[in-house]
Amino acid sequence: MITEKLLETRSDIENNMRTLLGRPVMVTELDAFALPCGCNGITANLRGLELDDIEIFEEQMLAHFKEVALRLGIPPSFIFARLVPGSSVVAAINWRVLCDRCYPEFARTHGKMPRPDIYIMHLERRKGGGRGTKKMRSGRM
Amino acid sequence: MKKRLYVPHPGHFDGLKKLISDAGKDIYSVFMAGSPDFVGTGRSNLAAPEIADIREQTEYAHRNGVNMEIVLNSSCMGGRHLTPEGFNLIYRYLGELDSCGVDTTVVADPYLVEVIAKDFEMKPVVSVLSFVNSPEKAIFYEDLGASSIVVDPDVHRHFDVLNAIRDSVDCEIKLLVNEGCLYQCPFRYAHFNFFSHAFGPHPRPNVLDDYYYERCILARIKNPRLIITSPWIRPEDIHEYAGITDVFKIGGRTHYTNWILNCVEAYTNESYDGNLMDLLDCPKDLKDLYYISNRDLDGAIDQWKTCGTVCVDCGFCRDLTETAVKVYTGGGTESETLVEWSEIAGAGVTNRITGKTVVHA
């Protein structure tokens, strides 16, 4: 069952961050999503995490986030934190498998924060710019 | 202790029937939001009952010996109520509520307190969002015509202030027992103003994130002492307030009726064995993170009754946090368990920049 895997993963993300930060962090919800454009992935809605925490522990967190994605059968190609705009509050971590339409939007950006509400932790650039009409293959769980 | 309980009602008739059938004898009054199209409230609305529905529910409540209170406690109306159109609209709505037989209406704006007191049968209740935290404010509202004042929870553990308010006014004093908001919350005004617009008349802001809520939760996840210092009143401790009032309000009209009934039972019996977080109206999220055995808080009121609220010199709540707060780990899985807060955070974390060890709480 997907949901059982999600339950285990939710708890695992939470525990990993607690160990890193030395205080509780709460994953209030872990969702799998599929968008009409073809983008898909998972979102961990969080409480108790700030951008500063990510910046300090980015290397360790990212390694774990990639592992989490692979465990759920999701290519860890694009991982970002969603912030409450203009603040350091992290609202969610997103693992998003970009479709061919959305990929160029992000690929053309520069820096870690292309928007006030997005902090990019990892973006795999595609060879050839990623322009095309085909939608990217969905990750499998 | 003999007391009068004001109990939250989500707003739908089935909910009212359930509350009254299961706990009617313990309920003095229910309260629910009115229509957000006229005046907003300090909470999100699960229901927006029309006048006909309010009339029917009020009649049902009265038949069962329960009073009906409508909450219109917007902390900001953007000045709309002072315009001729806005005033006429609200005045007409108040008239309709009055014709339904509503007993009391909770408002936060002094103007509405005066309007209701002057022109309607139903009685105005001063909302917790009027932040009455001194005898002076209480006298002011009583002079406007308030029949009841819900005292700012920030003074719940300042018995000298509570006694002074009691001595200053003749109107009813009501204490909101289970609000889990931060003590001296810095977001309080901005957050409730936001709520008032988000759950009030159109146009409503279409907001992606509630910054104040996110910050509030974050603060308490980082430091659960802030839950201990929140000015809630445990069921076991309400007798300590007997000299001040016998009227208590349970917050929680955005919760399910079962949750409400659990609170009614706890406060009626003045006893609860379980997680304190089960009783707190907000924040809901944290009940899946923290387990605070209500029993572990026995006797803490003796300290709080004389508390100087200079936390940096005291440490009582910090120590209580160490012993009473437990954290769920592995939540939602077979390995779910509780660990001591100190096990996660007691050793502290070394700041990578300053090299200092920071111990939370």
Coordinates of C-alpha atoms in Angstrom, one line a residue:
Chain A
M1 CA 0.0 0.0 0.0
I2 CA 1.3 3.4 -0.9
T3 CA -0.2 4.9 2.3
E4 CA 1.8 2.5 4.5
K5 CA 5.0 3.6 2.7
L6 CA 4.0 7.2 3.1
L7 CA 3.4 6.7 6.8
E8 CA 6.8 5.2 7.3
T9 CA 8.5 7.9 5.3
R10 CA 6.7 10.7 7.1
S11 CA 8.0 9.4 10.4
D12 CA 11.5 8.8 8.9
I13 CA 11.8 12.4 7.6
E14 CA 10.7 13.7 11.0
N15 CA 13.2 11.6 12.9
N16 CA 16.0 12.4 10.6
M17 CA 15.5 16.1 11.0
R18 CA 15.1 15.8 14.8
T19 CA 18.4 14.0 15.0
L20 CA 20.1 16.7 12.9
L21 CA 18.6 19.7 14.7
G22 CA 18.4 18.4 18.3
R23 CA 14.8 19.4 18.6
P24 CA 11.4 18.2 17.3
V25 CA 10.3 19.0 13.8
M26 CA 6.9 17.9 12.7
V27 CA 5.9 16.6 9.3
T28 CA 2.2 17.4 9.6
E29 CA 1.3 15.7 6.3
L30 CA 3.1 13.8 3.6
D31 CA 1.3 13.8 0.3
A32 CA 1.8 12.2 -3.1
F33 CA 0.6 14.5 -5.9
A34 CA 0.0 14.5 -9.7
L35 CA -0.7 17.7 -11.6
P36 CA -2.5 18.1 -14.9
C37 CA 0.6 19.3 -16.6
G38 CA 2.4 16.0 -15.8
C39 CA 4.5 17.1 -12.8
N40 CA 4.3 14.7 -10.0
G41 CA 6.0 13.9 -6.7
I42 CA 5.6 14.2 -3.0
T43 CA 5.2 17.1 -0.6
A44 CA 6.1 17.1 3.1
N45 CA 4.2 19.8 5.0
L46 CA 6.3 20.9 7.9
R47 CA 6.2 22.7 11.1
G48 CA 9.2 23.7 13.2
L49 CA 11.8 24.2 10.4
E50 CA 13.4 27.4 9.3
L51 CA 15.5 28.3 6.3
D52 CA 18.5 28.7 8.5
D53 CA 18.2 25.1 9.5
I54 CA 18.3 24.0 5.9
E55 CA 21.2 26.2 5.0
I56 CA 23.3 24.8 7.9
F57 CA 22.4 21.2 7.4
E58 CA 21.7 21.3 3.6
E59 CA 24.2 18.6 2.7
Q60 CA 22.9 16.1 5.3
M61 CA 19.3 16.9 4.6
L62 CA 19.6 16.7 0.9
A63 CA 21.4 13.3 1.1
H64 CA 18.5 12.0 3.1
F65 CA 15.8 13.6 0.9
K66 CA 17.4 11.9 -2.1
E67 CA 17.3 8.6 -0.3
V68 CA 13.7 9.1 0.6
A69 CA 12.7 9.9 -3.0
L70 CA 14.5 6.8 -4.3
R71 CA 12.8 4.6 -1.7
L72 CA 9.4 5.8 -3.0
G73 CA 10.5 5.3 -6.6
I74 CA 10.6 9.0 -7.4
P75 CA 13.6 10.4 -9.3
P76 CA 15.2 13.0 -7.0
S77 CA 15.7 15.5 -9.8
F78 CA 14.2 18.6 -8.2
I79 CA 14.0 19.1 -4.5
F80 CA 13.0 22.5 -3.0
A81 CA 11.7 24.1 0.2
R82 CA 8.6 26.2 0.1
L83 CA 8.8 29.2 2.4
V84 CA 6.1 31.5 3.7
P85 CA 7.1 34.3 1.4
G86 CA 9.3 37.0 2.9
S87 CA 10.0 34.9 6.0
S88 CA 12.3 32.2 7.1
V89 CA 9.5 29.8 7.9
V90 CA 9.7 26.6 5.9
A91 CA 6.1 25.4 5.0
A92 CA 7.0 22.4 3.0
I93 CA 9.7 20.3 1.3
N94 CA 8.8 19.3 -2.3
W95 CA 10.1 16.5 -4.4
R96 CA 8.9 17.4 -7.8
V97 CA 9.4 15.4 -11.0
L98 CA 9.0 18.2 -13.5
C99 CA 7.2 17.7 -16.8
D100 CA 8.7 19.1 -20.0
R101 CA 6.6 22.1 -19.9
C102 CA 7.5 23.1 -16.4
Y103 CA 11.1 22.1 -16.5
P104 CA 12.3 25.1 -18.6
E105 CA 10.7 27.5 -16.2
F106 CA 12.9 26.3 -13.4
A107 CA 15.9 25.5 -15.5
R108 CA 16.2 29.1 -16.7
T109 CA 16.3 30.4 -13.2
H110 CA 19.5 31.5 -11.4
G111 CA 20.4 31.1 -7.8
K112 CA 18.8 29.1 -5.0
M113 CA 15.8 31.4 -4.6
P114 CA 14.2 32.2 -7.9
R115 CA 11.1 33.3 -6.1
P116 CA 10.6 34.6 -2.5
D117 CA 8.8 31.4 -1.6
I118 CA 11.2 28.8 -3.1
Y119 CA 14.6 27.7 -1.9
I120 CA 16.1 25.2 -4.4
M121 CA 18.0 22.4 -2.7
H122 CA 18.7 20.4 -5.8
L123 CA 17.8 20.7 -9.5
E124 CA 19.2 18.3 -12.0
R125 CA 19.8 20.0 -15.3
R126 CA 18.8 18.0 -18.4
K127 CA 21.0 17.6 -21.4
G128 CA 19.9 19.6 -24.3
G129 CA 17.9 22.1 -22.3
G130 CA 15.0 19.9 -21.7
R131 CA 12.7 21.5 -24.2
G132 CA 10.3 19.2 -25.8
T133 CA 6.7 18.2 -25.9
K134 CA 6.8 14.9 -24.1
K135 CA 5.8 14.8 -20.6
M136 CA 8.3 13.3 -18.2
R137 CA 7.7 9.8 -17.1
S138 CA 6.1 9.7 -13.7
G139 CA 7.9 8.4 -10.7
R140 CA 6.7 5.0 -9.5
M141 CA 6.0 4.1 -5.9
Chain B
M1 CA -18.0 23.6 42.2
K2 CA -21.3 24.9 40.9
K3 CA -20.6 26.6 37.6
R4 CA -22.1 27.8 34.3
L5 CA -20.4 26.4 31.2
Y6 CA -20.5 28.1 27.8
V7 CA -19.9 25.4 25.2
P8 CA -18.7 25.7 21.6
H9 CA -21.1 24.7 18.9
P10 CA -19.8 24.1 15.3
G11 CA -23.0 25.6 13.9
H12 CA -25.0 22.8 12.3
F13 CA -28.3 21.6 13.8
D14 CA -27.1 18.0 14.0
G15 CA -24.2 19.2 16.1
L16 CA -26.5 21.1 18.5
K17 CA -28.7 18.0 18.9
K18 CA -25.7 15.9 19.7
L19 CA -24.3 18.3 22.2
I20 CA -27.6 18.7 24.0
S21 CA -28.5 15.0 23.9
D22 CA -25.2 14.0 25.4
A23 CA -24.4 16.9 27.7
G24 CA -27.4 19.2 27.8
K25 CA -27.6 19.1 31.6
D26 CA -24.0 20.4 31.9
I27 CA -24.4 23.2 29.3
Y28 CA -25.6 26.6 30.4
S29 CA -25.2 28.1 26.9
V30 CA -23.9 27.1 23.5
F31 CA -22.2 29.6 21.3
M32 CA -21.7 29.6 17.5
A33 CA -20.7 32.0 14.8
G34 CA -23.2 34.0 12.9
S35 CA -23.1 34.7 9.2
P36 CA -19.7 36.0 8.1
D37 CA -21.4 38.1 5.4
F38 CA -22.3 40.7 8.1
V39 CA -19.6 40.5 10.8
G40 CA -16.6 38.2 10.9
T41 CA -15.3 36.3 13.9
G42 CA -12.0 35.4 15.4
R43 CA -12.0 31.8 14.2
S44 CA -12.6 30.1 10.9
N45 CA -16.2 29.1 10.3
L46 CA -17.3 25.5 9.8
A47 CA -20.8 26.7 9.3
A48 CA -22.6 29.9 8.4
P49 CA -26.1 29.4 9.6
E50 CA -28.8 31.5 8.0
I51 CA -31.3 33.4 10.2
A52 CA -34.0 30.8 9.8
D53 CA -31.5 28.1 11.0
I54 CA -30.4 30.3 14.0
R55 CA -34.1 30.8 14.9
E56 CA -34.8 27.0 14.7
Q57 CA -31.7 26.2 16.7
T58 CA -32.3 28.9 19.3
E59 CA -35.8 27.6 19.9
Y60 CA -34.5 24.0 20.2
A61 CA -31.8 25.1 22.7
H62 CA -34.4 27.0 24.8
R63 CA -36.7 24.0 24.8
N64 CA -33.9 22.1 26.3
G65 CA -33.0 24.7 28.9
V66 CA -29.8 25.9 27.1
N67 CA -29.1 29.5 26.1
M68 CA -27.9 30.6 22.7
E69 CA -25.0 32.9 22.1
I70 CA -23.9 34.2 18.7
V71 CA -20.3 35.2 18.1
L72 CA -19.6 38.3 16.0
N73 CA -16.3 39.1 17.4
S74 CA -14.4 40.5 14.5
S75 CA -11.5 42.5 15.8
C76 CA -11.3 44.6 12.6
M77 CA -14.2 45.6 10.3
G78 CA -12.2 48.0 8.3
G79 CA -14.4 50.9 9.4
R80 CA -17.3 49.5 7.4
H81 CA -19.6 49.4 10.4
L82 CA -19.2 53.2 10.7
T83 CA -20.4 53.8 7.2
P84 CA -24.2 54.3 6.7
E85 CA -24.4 51.2 4.5
G86 CA -22.3 49.1 6.8
F87 CA -24.1 50.2 9.9
N88 CA -27.6 49.6 8.4
L89 CA -26.6 46.1 7.2
I90 CA -25.2 45.2 10.6
Y91 CA -28.0 46.8 12.5
R92 CA -30.5 44.9 10.5
Y93 CA -28.7 41.7 11.1
L94 CA -28.6 42.3 14.8
G95 CA -32.3 42.9 14.7
E96 CA -32.9 39.6 13.0
L97 CA -30.7 37.8 15.6
D98 CA -32.7 39.5 18.3
S99 CA -35.9 38.4 16.8
C100 CA -34.7 34.8 16.9
G101 CA -34.5 35.0 20.7
V102 CA -30.7 34.8 20.8
D103 CA -29.7 35.4 24.5
T104 CA -26.3 36.9 24.1
T105 CA -24.0 38.2 21.3
V106 CA -20.3 38.3 21.6
V107 CA -18.6 41.3 20.0
A108 CA -15.2 42.8 20.2
D109 CA -15.8 46.3 18.9
P110 CA -16.9 48.8 21.7
Y111 CA -19.3 50.4 19.2
L112 CA -21.2 47.2 18.8
V113 CA -21.3 46.7 22.5
E114 CA -23.0 50.0 22.9
V115 CA -25.4 49.5 20.0
I116 CA -26.6 46.1 21.2
A117 CA -26.9 47.3 24.8
K118 CA -28.9 50.3 23.8
D119 CA -31.3 48.9 21.1
F120 CA -31.7 45.2 21.5
E121 CA -33.1 42.6 24.0
M122 CA -30.2 40.3 23.6
K123 CA -27.2 41.1 25.8
P124 CA -23.8 42.2 24.6
V125 CA -20.8 40.1 25.7
V126 CA -17.4 41.6 25.5
S127 CA -15.2 39.2 23.5
V128 CA -11.8 37.9 24.5
L129 CA -10.6 39.9 21.5
S130 CA -11.4 43.1 23.3
F131 CA -8.4 42.2 25.5
V132 CA -9.8 43.2 28.8
N133 CA -6.8 42.8 31.0
S134 CA -7.3 45.5 33.7
P135 CA -10.1 46.9 35.9
E136 CA -10.0 50.1 33.9
K137 CA -10.9 48.4 30.6
A138 CA -13.6 46.3 32.4
I139 CA -15.2 49.5 33.8
F140 CA -15.1 51.1 30.4
Y141 CA -17.0 48.2 28.8
E142 CA -19.5 47.9 31.7
D143 CA -20.2 51.6 31.3
L144 CA -21.0 50.9 27.6
G145 CA -23.5 48.4 28.6
A146 CA -21.7 45.1 28.7
S147 CA -23.5 42.3 30.5
S148 CA -20.6 40.0 30.5
I149 CA -16.8 40.3 29.9
V150 CA -14.6 37.5 28.7
V151 CA -11.3 38.4 30.3
D152 CA -8.1 38.4 28.3
P153 CA -6.5 35.0 29.1
D154 CA -3.1 36.7 29.5
V155 CA -4.2 37.6 33.0
H156 CA -5.5 34.1 34.0
R157 CA -2.5 33.5 36.1
H158 CA -2.5 37.1 37.5
F159 CA -4.9 36.6 40.4
D160 CA -4.3 40.1 41.6
V161 CA -5.6 41.5 38.3
L162 CA -8.5 39.1 38.2
N163 CA -9.5 40.0 41.7
A164 CA -9.3 43.7 40.8
I165 CA -11.5 43.3 37.8
R166 CA -14.0 41.4 39.9
D167 CA -14.0 44.1 42.4
S168 CA -14.4 46.9 39.8
V169 CA -17.5 45.7 37.9
D170 CA -20.9 44.2 38.6
C171 CA -21.3 42.5 35.3
E172 CA -20.6 38.8 34.7
I173 CA -16.9 37.8 34.4
K174 CA -16.2 34.9 32.1
L175 CA -13.0 32.9 31.7
L176 CA -12.0 31.1 28.5
V177 CA -10.4 28.0 30.0
N178 CA -8.8 26.2 27.2
E179 CA -7.3 28.6 24.7
G180 CA -3.7 27.4 24.0
C181 CA -2.5 30.7 22.6
L182 CA 1.0 32.1 23.5
Y183 CA 1.2 34.1 26.7
Q184 CA 1.7 37.7 25.6
C185 CA 1.4 36.6 22.0
P186 CA 3.1 39.0 19.7
F187 CA 0.9 37.9 16.8
R188 CA -2.4 38.2 18.6
Y189 CA -3.7 41.5 17.1
A190 CA -2.4 41.0 13.6
H191 CA -3.6 37.4 13.5
F192 CA -7.2 38.1 14.7
N193 CA -7.4 41.1 12.4
F194 CA -6.4 38.8 9.6
F195 CA -9.0 36.2 10.7
S196 CA -11.7 38.9 10.9
H197 CA -11.2 39.7 7.2
A198 CA -10.5 36.1 6.0
F199 CA -13.7 34.9 7.7
G200 CA -15.8 38.1 7.4
P201 CA -17.7 39.9 4.8
H202 CA -16.4 40.0 1.2
P203 CA -13.9 40.8 -0.2
R204 CA -11.9 38.1 1.6
P205 CA -8.1 37.8 1.2
N206 CA -7.1 34.8 -0.7
V207 CA -4.1 33.7 1.5
L208 CA -1.7 30.9 0.7
D209 CA 0.0 30.7 4.1
D210 CA -1.1 31.9 7.5
Y211 CA 2.2 33.5 8.6
Y212 CA 1.1 34.0 12.2
Y213 CA -0.1 30.5 12.7
E214 CA 3.1 29.0 11.1
R215 CA 5.3 31.2 13.4
C216 CA 3.2 30.4 16.4
I217 CA 3.5 26.6 15.8
L218 CA 7.2 26.9 15.0
A219 CA 7.9 28.8 18.2
R220 CA 6.3 26.0 20.3
I221 CA 7.9 23.2 18.4
K222 CA 11.2 24.8 19.1
N223 CA 10.3 25.5 22.7
P224 CA 7.5 23.6 24.3
R225 CA 7.8 25.7 27.5
L226 CA 5.6 28.1 25.6
I227 CA 2.8 25.6 25.8
I228 CA 3.2 25.3 29.6
T229 CA 3.2 29.1 30.0
S230 CA 0.1 29.5 27.9
P231 CA -2.6 30.7 30.2
W232 CA -5.0 27.8 30.0
I233 CA -6.9 26.6 33.1
R234 CA -6.9 22.9 33.8
P235 CA -10.3 21.3 34.7
E236 CA -8.8 20.5 38.2
D237 CA -7.9 24.1 38.8
I238 CA -11.1 25.9 38.0
H239 CA -12.1 25.8 41.6
E240 CA -9.2 28.1 42.3
Y241 CA -11.2 30.8 40.4
A242 CA -14.3 30.3 42.5
G243 CA -13.8 33.7 44.2
I244 CA -13.6 35.4 40.8
T245 CA -16.4 33.8 38.8
D246 CA -18.5 30.7 38.3
V247 CA -18.8 31.3 34.5
F248 CA -16.4 29.4 32.3
K249 CA -16.2 29.2 28.5
I250 CA -14.8 26.3 26.6
G251 CA -13.2 27.3 23.3
G252 CA -13.4 25.1 20.2
R253 CA -16.2 25.8 17.8
T254 CA -14.0 24.6 14.9
H255 CA -13.8 21.1 16.4
Y256 CA -15.9 18.0 16.1
T257 CA -18.7 17.5 18.5
N258 CA -16.9 14.5 20.1
W259 CA -13.9 16.7 20.9
I260 CA -16.2 19.3 22.4
L261 CA -18.1 16.7 24.5
N262 CA -14.8 15.4 25.8
C263 CA -14.0 18.9 27.0
V264 CA -17.4 19.4 28.5
E265 CA -17.1 16.2 30.5
A266 CA -13.6 17.2 31.7
Y267 CA -14.6 20.7 32.9
T268 CA -17.9 19.5 34.3
N269 CA -16.1 16.8 36.4
E270 CA -13.1 19.1 37.0
S271 CA -10.9 16.2 36.2
Y272 CA -9.1 14.8 33.2
D273 CA -6.8 11.8 32.8
G274 CA -5.0 12.1 29.5
N275 CA -3.1 14.5 27.3
L276 CA -3.6 18.1 28.1
M277 CA -3.3 18.8 24.4
D278 CA -6.6 17.0 23.9
L279 CA -8.3 19.9 25.7
L280 CA -6.6 22.9 24.2
D281 CA -8.6 24.6 21.5
C282 CA -5.5 25.5 19.6
P283 CA -3.1 24.6 18.3
K284 CA -4.6 21.5 16.9
D285 CA -1.5 20.4 15.1
L286 CA 0.6 19.9 18.2
K287 CA -1.5 17.3 19.8
D288 CA 0.1 14.8 17.5
L289 CA 3.5 16.0 18.5
Y290 CA 3.3 16.5 22.3
Y291 CA 1.9 14.4 25.1
I292 CA 1.6 16.3 28.3
S293 CA 0.0 14.2 31.0
N294 CA -2.6 16.4 32.7
R295 CA -1.8 14.6 36.0
D296 CA 1.9 15.7 35.8
L297 CA 0.6 19.3 36.1
D298 CA -1.1 18.7 39.5
G299 CA -0.2 21.5 41.9
A300 CA 1.5 23.8 39.3
I301 CA -1.4 26.3 39.9
D302 CA 0.1 27.0 43.4
Q303 CA 3.2 28.4 41.7
W304 CA 1.2 30.2 39.0
K305 CA -1.1 31.9 41.6
T306 CA 1.9 33.8 42.9
C307 CA 3.9 33.9 39.6
G308 CA 5.8 37.1 38.9
T309 CA 6.0 36.1 35.2
V310 CA 9.7 36.9 35.0
C311 CA 10.6 33.6 33.5
V312 CA 14.3 34.3 33.2
D313 CA 14.5 34.6 37.0
C314 CA 12.3 31.6 37.8
G315 CA 12.6 28.5 35.8
F316 CA 9.6 26.8 37.2
C317 CA 7.9 26.3 33.8
R318 CA 11.2 25.3 32.2
D319 CA 11.7 22.6 34.8
L320 CA 8.1 21.5 34.4
T321 CA 8.5 21.2 30.7
E322 CA 11.5 18.9 31.2
T323 CA 9.4 16.5 33.3
A324 CA 6.0 16.8 31.8
V325 CA 6.4 17.2 28.0
K326 CA 6.8 14.1 26.0
V327 CA 7.3 13.9 22.3
Y328 CA 5.8 11.4 19.9
T329 CA 8.3 9.7 17.7
G330 CA 7.5 7.3 14.9
G331 CA 4.0 8.8 14.8
G332 CA 1.5 6.8 12.6
T333 CA 3.7 3.7 12.4
E334 CA 3.9 0.5 14.4
S335 CA 7.0 1.9 16.2
E336 CA 5.2 4.9 17.6
T337 CA 6.4 5.8 21.0
L338 CA 6.8 8.7 23.5
V339 CA 10.2 10.0 24.4
E340 CA 11.1 12.7 27.0
W341 CA 11.5 16.2 25.6
S342 CA 14.9 16.3 27.3
E343 CA 15.9 13.1 25.4
I344 CA 15.6 15.0 22.1
A345 CA 16.6 18.5 23.2
G346 CA 18.0 18.3 26.7
A347 CA 21.6 18.0 25.7
G348 CA 21.2 21.1 23.5
V349 CA 22.6 21.9 20.2
T350 CA 26.0 23.4 19.5
N351 CA 25.6 26.5 17.4
R352 CA 28.0 26.0 14.5
I353 CA 28.9 29.7 14.2
T354 CA 29.2 30.8 17.9
G355 CA 30.2 27.4 19.3
K356 CA 27.7 28.0 22.1
T357 CA 25.5 25.2 23.3
V358 CA 21.9 26.2 23.2
V359 CA 19.5 24.2 25.5
H360 CA 15.9 24.6 24.4
A361 CA 13.1 25.4 26.9

